[in-house]
Amino acid sequence: MKSLIDGFEYDVFISYRHKDNTYDAWVNTFVDHLRKELAATFKENVSIYFDQNTEDGLHVHHQVDESISHKVRCLIFIPILSKTYCDPKSFAWSHEFVAFCQLANTDGFGMRVEVGHSNVASRILPVCIHELDAIDVKLYEQTSGLLLRSIDFIFKSPGLNRPLRSTEDAPLENQKKVHYRDQINRVAMAIQEIIAGMQRTPAVKRPREKIKHRVKITPYSLAGILILIGVVASLGIFKAKIFESEKVAINTNSIAVLPFANLSHDAEQEFFSDGITEQIITELAQINNLKVIARTSVMKYKSTAKSISEIGTDLNVTHVLEGSVRRYGNKIRITAQLIEVKNQSHLWAADYDENFGDIFRVQDEVSVRIATTLKTRLTTDELSSLKSQELQNPKAYEHYLKGAYIHEKYFLAMRDDKYFHQAESEFKKALALEPQYVMALAGLADVYDTYSFQLPADGRRYVEKRDSLVEIAFRIDPHSYYTLLIKAFTFYNYDDPAEDLSDSAFHYLKRAYRAAPSNIKVSEQIAIFFQRQGLWLNCLPFLKKSVELNPLEPIGPTWLGWAYVQLGDTEAAEVIFRNVIELYPEISGGHSGMAFSKLIQNKVKEALPYLQKAKEIKGDDYIVMSLDALLMASKGDKTASKKYNDQFVLVRLGLYKEAVEQISKAPDQYILVKKNKFYDPLRDRDDYKKMMEQFKIQYEVNLRRFQFEDL
């Protein structure tokens, strides 16, 4: 039977340890029931590969790779996780589970599938028949790169840990309280959702992502290298661990706002519950002395099975807010509870049954209650910032949430024109209802800012639209952090360096930071600004803060690690890169960063495996090409400069005059060149000394121009 999608052998592959089927044929029974459920779920026939052989593995004269590899080429892989399945020595693990993980990352779809409403599902659909040991869970997560989220068929009670049989449908003594029939249905519905997502998104080789806007890339720009690495890192996946090398003492006032559960029984309302979550995060981020975890990290806990204690440890916070949203017609019911991580005690809880138009008051009250409970003194400005703009037509808020949702989840990630038009349409609908709606004005301006960098020929038109919207928003509310942030962008002019408006940009960035000191976007943009001005030491605190606010995304630590390498602190950089590689082995940022650090120290043999891994992941891209050239130069290959002609290659080849000429084109590298021992061979040269004297003058000018009192 063919797969529902061309190019695949089966729709579903059932993988199990054969010894788990010998006692009562549990897997046989499961597969029989699943086939019947799928027949009642799909209009088409769903093909399943299920090997009922009683031996654990193929016969000795069989060619394992050729016999199984084509069968593992499936849409969905279902491992039956037992006490014995997670075993690198077993056939099912090494030739089925590991094989699928490798194939899924190269078959055009990847391990994850977008299933609608910004939700993402894994193509591995684990079925658990035993409570697993911690070491097995760790092996599963490290190998797959996925958090273990299983559909459980477990009978658990004191002294018992065994599969749930179909004949004992959730007896009262089963602590799991699961119904066998319901779990079969959940598996079938999950299969349907994943296949539908794959059918909507044909398998293609993904194009290289465009560089994140607002940073111009040049061959001599280290900012370019860092942001490119950041973009690569942003493809990373969820791993619940903060980077130990940058972990700070836990803040006495720190909070993670978990995704509010959508209880509306309407998937179309998912944007609404997510939007409320983000709005509360945004409001809380405006309070001084309160660390608020960024949206992208907390969204990893959607439908999580992790405990509050585990989440608090993962995110390094003292408090967690969780809640739910139910919308029915013009009514909303919101529940919220603030929990202290240390003892998991509920500090307060509240239920709100309101009209939809009162949503702003509810959000504001939740934010103020949190601040009050945490004994955070609110200034007059902070109290004002926690008061949402009153709208005559609440429908405008709904359109704003949709526009922000599409911009953040789709357009920024994929840079597809259709998502630009969708986001633009929603913001315009909001403004048609409420022309003075500041957040919608700033949101539309932000979308135009992003889009302008994709249209070199017509970008100016969208820049003008952005500037016009920002001016309107600024006149209405000159204190909005979002307006201040977008207004800073209006002073960037990459086309005409002579028109230096950096002072104005910095002025508004500082105001945005003071308005929202825990907002991740603001911290990242200040880091980028300092980087562009060559103030790398000033940049570091904001890079570290980005890691602290957004601990479950690899972009921050990868970016920070590259900054440390450039500054010559390879020891600190390698601690970070090892963490990145351990947690995100499938992205190139950690591997290429480690290779760069080793090559800078002329540790060629140690660099080789990291560079090879980076090549396997990214191919011969910009970063890999530059590292390859540095490797060639380290081996004395004089042709290295023809492959990639940068200052590192030139210094390593002993072409010091050419290296100085190259560095002289990038005055923003003054502090990097000054601090990094790699450049020691240049120190005694007259042309180097003259160049550095000139660089120093501009550097000290910038230090005086761009003083940040909080540093």
mmCIF file with all atom_site columns, N, CA, C and O in Angstrom, residues 451-476:
data_model
loop_
_atom_site.group_PDB
_atom_site.id
_atom_site.type_symbol
_atom_site.label_atom_id
_atom_site.label_alt_id
_atom_site.label_comp_id
_atom_site.label_asym_id
_atom_site.label_entity_id
_atom_site.label_seq_id
_atom_site.pdbx_PDB_ins_code
_atom_site.Cartn_x
_atom_site.Cartn_y
_atom_site.Cartn_z
_atom_site.occupancy
_atom_site.B_iso_or_equiv
_atom_site.pdbx_formal_charge
_atom_site.auth_seq_id
_atom_site.auth_comp_id
_atom_site.auth_asym_id
_atom_site.auth_atom_id
_atom_site.pdbx_PDB_model_num
ATOM 1   N N  . TYR A 1 451 ? 9.337  44.351 6.071  1.00 0.00 ? 451 TYR A N  1
ATOM 2   C CA . TYR A 1 451 ? 9.126  44.119 4.634  1.00 0.00 ? 451 TYR A CA 1
ATOM 3   C C  . TYR A 1 451 ? 10.049 44.989 3.782  1.00 0.00 ? 451 TYR A C  1
ATOM 4   O O  . TYR A 1 451 ? 10.480 44.574 2.706  1.00 0.00 ? 451 TYR A O  1
ATOM 5   N N  . SER A 1 452 ? 10.386 46.169 4.266  1.00 0.00 ? 452 SER A N  1
ATOM 6   C CA . SER A 1 452 ? 11.220 47.079 3.472  1.00 0.00 ? 452 SER A CA 1
ATOM 7   C C  . SER A 1 452 ? 12.594 46.501 3.178  1.00 0.00 ? 452 SER A C  1
ATOM 8   O O  . SER A 1 452 ? 13.209 46.819 2.165  1.00 0.00 ? 452 SER A O  1
ATOM 9   N N  . PHE A 1 453 ? 13.082 45.613 4.071  1.00 0.00 ? 453 PHE A N  1
ATOM 10  C CA . PHE A 1 453 ? 14.400 45.019 3.875  1.00 0.00 ? 453 PHE A CA 1
ATOM 11  C C  . PHE A 1 453 ? 14.371 43.863 2.885  1.00 0.00 ? 453 PHE A C  1
ATOM 12  O O  . PHE A 1 453 ? 15.412 43.342 2.506  1.00 0.00 ? 453 PHE A O  1
ATOM 13  N N  . GLN A 1 454 ? 13.176 43.436 2.490  1.00 0.00 ? 454 GLN A N  1
ATOM 14  C CA . GLN A 1 454 ? 13.053 42.384 1.497  1.00 0.00 ? 454 GLN A CA 1
ATOM 15  C C  . GLN A 1 454 ? 12.873 42.935 0.090  1.00 0.00 ? 454 GLN A C  1
ATOM 16  O O  . GLN A 1 454 ? 12.855 42.175 -0.874 1.00 0.00 ? 454 GLN A O  1
ATOM 17  N N  . LEU A 1 455 ? 12.706 44.246 -0.013 1.00 0.00 ? 455 LEU A N  1
ATOM 18  C CA . LEU A 1 455 ? 12.390 44.850 -1.311 1.00 0.00 ? 455 LEU A CA 1
ATOM 19  C C  . LEU A 1 455 ? 13.406 45.928 -1.652 1.00 0.00 ? 455 LEU A C  1
ATOM 20  O O  . LEU A 1 455 ? 13.112 47.125 -1.531 1.00 0.00 ? 455 LEU A O  1
ATOM 21  N N  . PRO A 1 456 ? 14.599 45.560 -2.057 1.00 0.00 ? 456 PRO A N  1
ATOM 22  C CA . PRO A 1 456 ? 15.627 46.572 -2.348 1.00 0.00 ? 456 PRO A CA 1
ATOM 23  C C  . PRO A 1 456 ? 15.165 47.615 -3.352 1.00 0.00 ? 456 PRO A C  1
ATOM 24  O O  . PRO A 1 456 ? 15.514 48.787 -3.259 1.00 0.00 ? 456 PRO A O  1
ATOM 25  N N  . ALA A 1 457 ? 14.353 47.186 -4.326 1.00 0.00 ? 457 ALA A N  1
ATOM 26  C CA . ALA A 1 457 ? 13.929 48.115 -5.378 1.00 0.00 ? 457 ALA A CA 1
ATOM 27  C C  . ALA A 1 457 ? 12.812 49.032 -4.922 1.00 0.00 ? 457 ALA A C  1
ATOM 28  O O  . ALA A 1 457 ? 12.678 50.153 -5.400 1.00 0.00 ? 457 ALA A O  1
ATOM 29  N N  . ASP A 1 458 ? 11.974 48.545 -4.003 1.00 0.00 ? 458 ASP A N  1
ATOM 30  C CA . ASP A 1 458 ? 10.799 49.307 -3.609 1.00 0.00 ? 458 ASP A CA 1
ATOM 31  C C  . ASP A 1 458 ? 10.720 49.490 -2.100 1.00 0.00 ? 458 ASP A C  1
ATOM 32  O O  . ASP A 1 458 ? 9.682  49.872 -1.572 1.00 0.00 ? 458 ASP A O  1
ATOM 33  N N  . GLY A 1 459 ? 11.823 49.242 -1.413 1.00 0.00 ? 459 GLY A N  1
ATOM 34  C CA . GLY A 1 459 ? 11.804 49.303 0.037  1.00 0.00 ? 459 GLY A CA 1
ATOM 35  C C  . GLY A 1 459 ? 11.520 50.678 0.585  1.00 0.00 ? 459 GLY A C  1
ATOM 36  O O  . GLY A 1 459 ? 10.908 50.828 1.644  1.00 0.00 ? 459 GLY A O  1
ATOM 37  N N  . ARG A 1 460 ? 11.932 51.712 -0.158 1.00 0.00 ? 460 ARG A N  1
ATOM 38  C CA . ARG A 1 460 ? 11.777 53.082 0.323  1.00 0.00 ? 460 ARG A CA 1
ATOM 39  C C  . ARG A 1 460 ? 10.307 53.427 0.570  1.00 0.00 ? 460 ARG A C  1
ATOM 40  O O  . ARG A 1 460 ? 9.978  54.145 1.518  1.00 0.00 ? 460 ARG A O  1
ATOM 41  N N  . ARG A 1 461 ? 9.428  52.891 -0.275 1.00 0.00 ? 461 ARG A N  1
ATOM 42  C CA . ARG A 1 461 ? 7.997  53.191 -0.139 1.00 0.00 ? 461 ARG A CA 1
ATOM 43  C C  . ARG A 1 461 ? 7.475  52.688 1.205  1.00 0.00 ? 461 ARG A C  1
ATOM 44  O O  . ARG A 1 461 ? 6.676  53.369 1.856  1.00 0.00 ? 461 ARG A O  1
ATOM 45  N N  . TYR A 1 462 ? 7.944  51.510 1.626  1.00 0.00 ? 462 TYR A N  1
ATOM 46  C CA . TYR A 1 462 ? 7.480  50.967 2.897  1.00 0.00 ? 462 TYR A CA 1
ATOM 47  C C  . TYR A 1 462 ? 8.164  51.634 4.080  1.00 0.00 ? 462 TYR A C  1
ATOM 48  O O  . TYR A 1 462 ? 7.586  51.717 5.173  1.00 0.00 ? 462 TYR A O  1
ATOM 49  N N  . VAL A 1 463 ? 9.371  52.127 3.877  1.00 0.00 ? 463 VAL A N  1
ATOM 50  C CA . VAL A 1 463 ? 10.035 52.915 4.920  1.00 0.00 ? 463 VAL A CA 1
ATOM 51  C C  . VAL A 1 463 ? 9.235  54.194 5.185  1.00 0.00 ? 463 VAL A C  1
ATOM 52  O O  . VAL A 1 463 ? 9.033  54.598 6.341  1.00 0.00 ? 463 VAL A O  1
ATOM 53  N N  . GLU A 1 464 ? 8.767  54.813 4.131  1.00 0.00 ? 464 GLU A N  1
ATOM 54  C CA . GLU A 1 464 ? 7.971  56.036 4.286  1.00 0.00 ? 464 GLU A CA 1
ATOM 55  C C  . GLU A 1 464 ? 6.648  55.748 4.993  1.00 0.00 ? 464 GLU A C  1
ATOM 56  O O  . GLU A 1 464 ? 6.188  56.531 5.835  1.00 0.00 ? 464 GLU A O  1
ATOM 57  N N  . LYS A 1 465 ? 6.037  54.604 4.670  1.00 0.00 ? 465 LYS A N  1
ATOM 58  C CA . LYS A 1 465 ? 4.805  54.214 5.357  1.00 0.00 ? 465 LYS A CA 1
ATOM 59  C C  . LYS A 1 465 ? 5.084  53.987 6.846  1.00 0.00 ? 465 LYS A C  1
ATOM 60  O O  . LYS A 1 465 ? 4.301  54.399 7.709  1.00 0.00 ? 465 LYS A O  1
ATOM 61  N N  . ARG A 1 466 ? 6.186  53.301 7.129  1.00 0.00 ? 466 ARG A N  1
ATOM 62  C CA . ARG A 1 466 ? 6.580  53.058 8.524  1.00 0.00 ? 466 ARG A CA 1
ATOM 63  C C  . ARG A 1 466 ? 6.728  54.373 9.278  1.00 0.00 ? 466 ARG A C  1
ATOM 64  O O  . ARG A 1 466 ? 6.181  54.548 10.370 1.00 0.00 ? 466 ARG A O  1
ATOM 65  N N  . ASP A 1 467 ? 7.471  55.304 8.689  1.00 0.00 ? 467 ASP A N  1
ATOM 66  C CA . ASP A 1 467 ? 7.755  56.570 9.362  1.00 0.00 ? 467 ASP A CA 1
ATOM 67  C C  . ASP A 1 467 ? 6.481  57.360 9.630  1.00 0.00 ? 467 ASP A C  1
ATOM 68  O O  . ASP A 1 467 ? 6.323  57.981 10.688 1.00 0.00 ? 467 ASP A O  1
ATOM 69  N N  . SER A 1 468 ? 5.561  57.349 8.665  1.00 0.00 ? 468 SER A N  1
ATOM 70  C CA . SER A 1 468 ? 4.305  58.081 8.825  1.00 0.00 ? 468 SER A CA 1
ATOM 71  C C  . SER A 1 468 ? 3.480  57.505 9.968  1.00 0.00 ? 468 SER A C  1
ATOM 72  O O  . SER A 1 468 ? 2.937  58.245 10.807 1.00 0.00 ? 468 SER A O  1
ATOM 73  N N  . LEU A 1 469 ? 3.397  56.179 10.048 1.00 0.00 ? 469 LEU A N  1
ATOM 74  C CA . LEU A 1 469 ? 2.624  55.527 11.109 1.00 0.00 ? 469 LEU A CA 1
ATOM 75  C C  . LEU A 1 469 ? 3.240  55.782 12.484 1.00 0.00 ? 469 LEU A C  1
ATOM 76  O O  . LEU A 1 469 ? 2.529  56.020 13.467 1.00 0.00 ? 469 LEU A O  1
ATOM 77  N N  . VAL A 1 470 ? 4.574  55.726 12.547 1.00 0.00 ? 470 VAL A N  1
ATOM 78  C CA . VAL A 1 470 ? 5.247  55.936 13.825 1.00 0.00 ? 470 VAL A CA 1
ATOM 79  C C  . VAL A 1 470 ? 5.005  57.346 14.345 1.00 0.00 ? 470 VAL A C  1
ATOM 80  O O  . VAL A 1 470 ? 4.792  57.551 15.551 1.00 0.00 ? 470 VAL A O  1
ATOM 81  N N  . GLU A 1 471 ? 5.017  58.315 13.461 1.00 0.00 ? 471 GLU A N  1
ATOM 82  C CA . GLU A 1 471 ? 4.783  59.696 13.890 1.00 0.00 ? 471 GLU A CA 1
ATOM 83  C C  . GLU A 1 471 ? 3.383  59.858 14.480 1.00 0.00 ? 471 GLU A C  1
ATOM 84  O O  . GLU A 1 471 ? 3.199  60.565 15.474 1.00 0.00 ? 471 GLU A O  1
ATOM 85  N N  . ILE A 1 472 ? 2.402  59.212 13.864 1.00 0.00 ? 472 ILE A N  1
ATOM 86  C CA . ILE A 1 472 ? 1.037  59.276 14.394 1.00 0.00 ? 472 ILE A CA 1
ATOM 87  C C  . ILE A 1 472 ? 0.992  58.627 15.776 1.00 0.00 ? 472 ILE A C  1
ATOM 88  O O  . ILE A 1 472 ? 0.434  59.190 16.731 1.00 0.00 ? 472 ILE A O  1
ATOM 89  N N  . ALA A 1 473 ? 1.576  57.437 15.889 1.00 0.00 ? 473 ALA A N  1
ATOM 90  C CA . ALA A 1 473 ? 1.574  56.728 17.169 1.00 0.00 ? 473 ALA A CA 1
ATOM 91  C C  . ALA A 1 473 ? 2.300  57.533 18.244 1.00 0.00 ? 473 ALA A C  1
ATOM 92  O O  . ALA A 1 473 ? 1.857  57.586 19.403 1.00 0.00 ? 473 ALA A O  1
ATOM 93  N N  . PHE A 1 474 ? 3.400  58.145 17.880 1.00 0.00 ? 474 PHE A N  1
ATOM 94  C CA . PHE A 1 474 ? 4.202  58.901 18.841 1.00 0.00 ? 474 PHE A CA 1
ATOM 95  C C  . PHE A 1 474 ? 3.452  60.126 19.352 1.00 0.00 ? 474 PHE A C  1
ATOM 96  O O  . PHE A 1 474 ? 3.552  60.486 20.532 1.00 0.00 ? 474 PHE A O  1
ATOM 97  N N  . ARG A 1 475 ? 2.673  60.775 18.478 1.00 0.00 ? 475 ARG A N  1
ATOM 98  C CA . ARG A 1 475 ? 1.880  61.930 18.913 1.00 0.00 ? 475 ARG A CA 1
ATOM 99  C C  . ARG A 1 475 ? 0.794  61.505 19.900 1.00 0.00 ? 475 ARG A C  1
ATOM 100 O O  . ARG A 1 475 ? 0.480  62.224 20.841 1.00 0.00 ? 475 ARG A O  1
ATOM 101 N N  . ILE A 1 476 ? 0.238  60.321 19.695 1.00 0.00 ? 476 ILE A N  1
ATOM 102 C CA . ILE A 1 476 ? -0.823 59.835 20.581 1.00 0.00 ? 476 ILE A CA 1
ATOM 103 C C  . ILE A 1 476 ? -0.252 59.398 21.926 1.00 0.00 ? 476 ILE A C  1
ATOM 104 O O  . ILE A 1 476 ? -0.799 59.721 22.983 1.00 0.00 ? 476 ILE A O  1
#
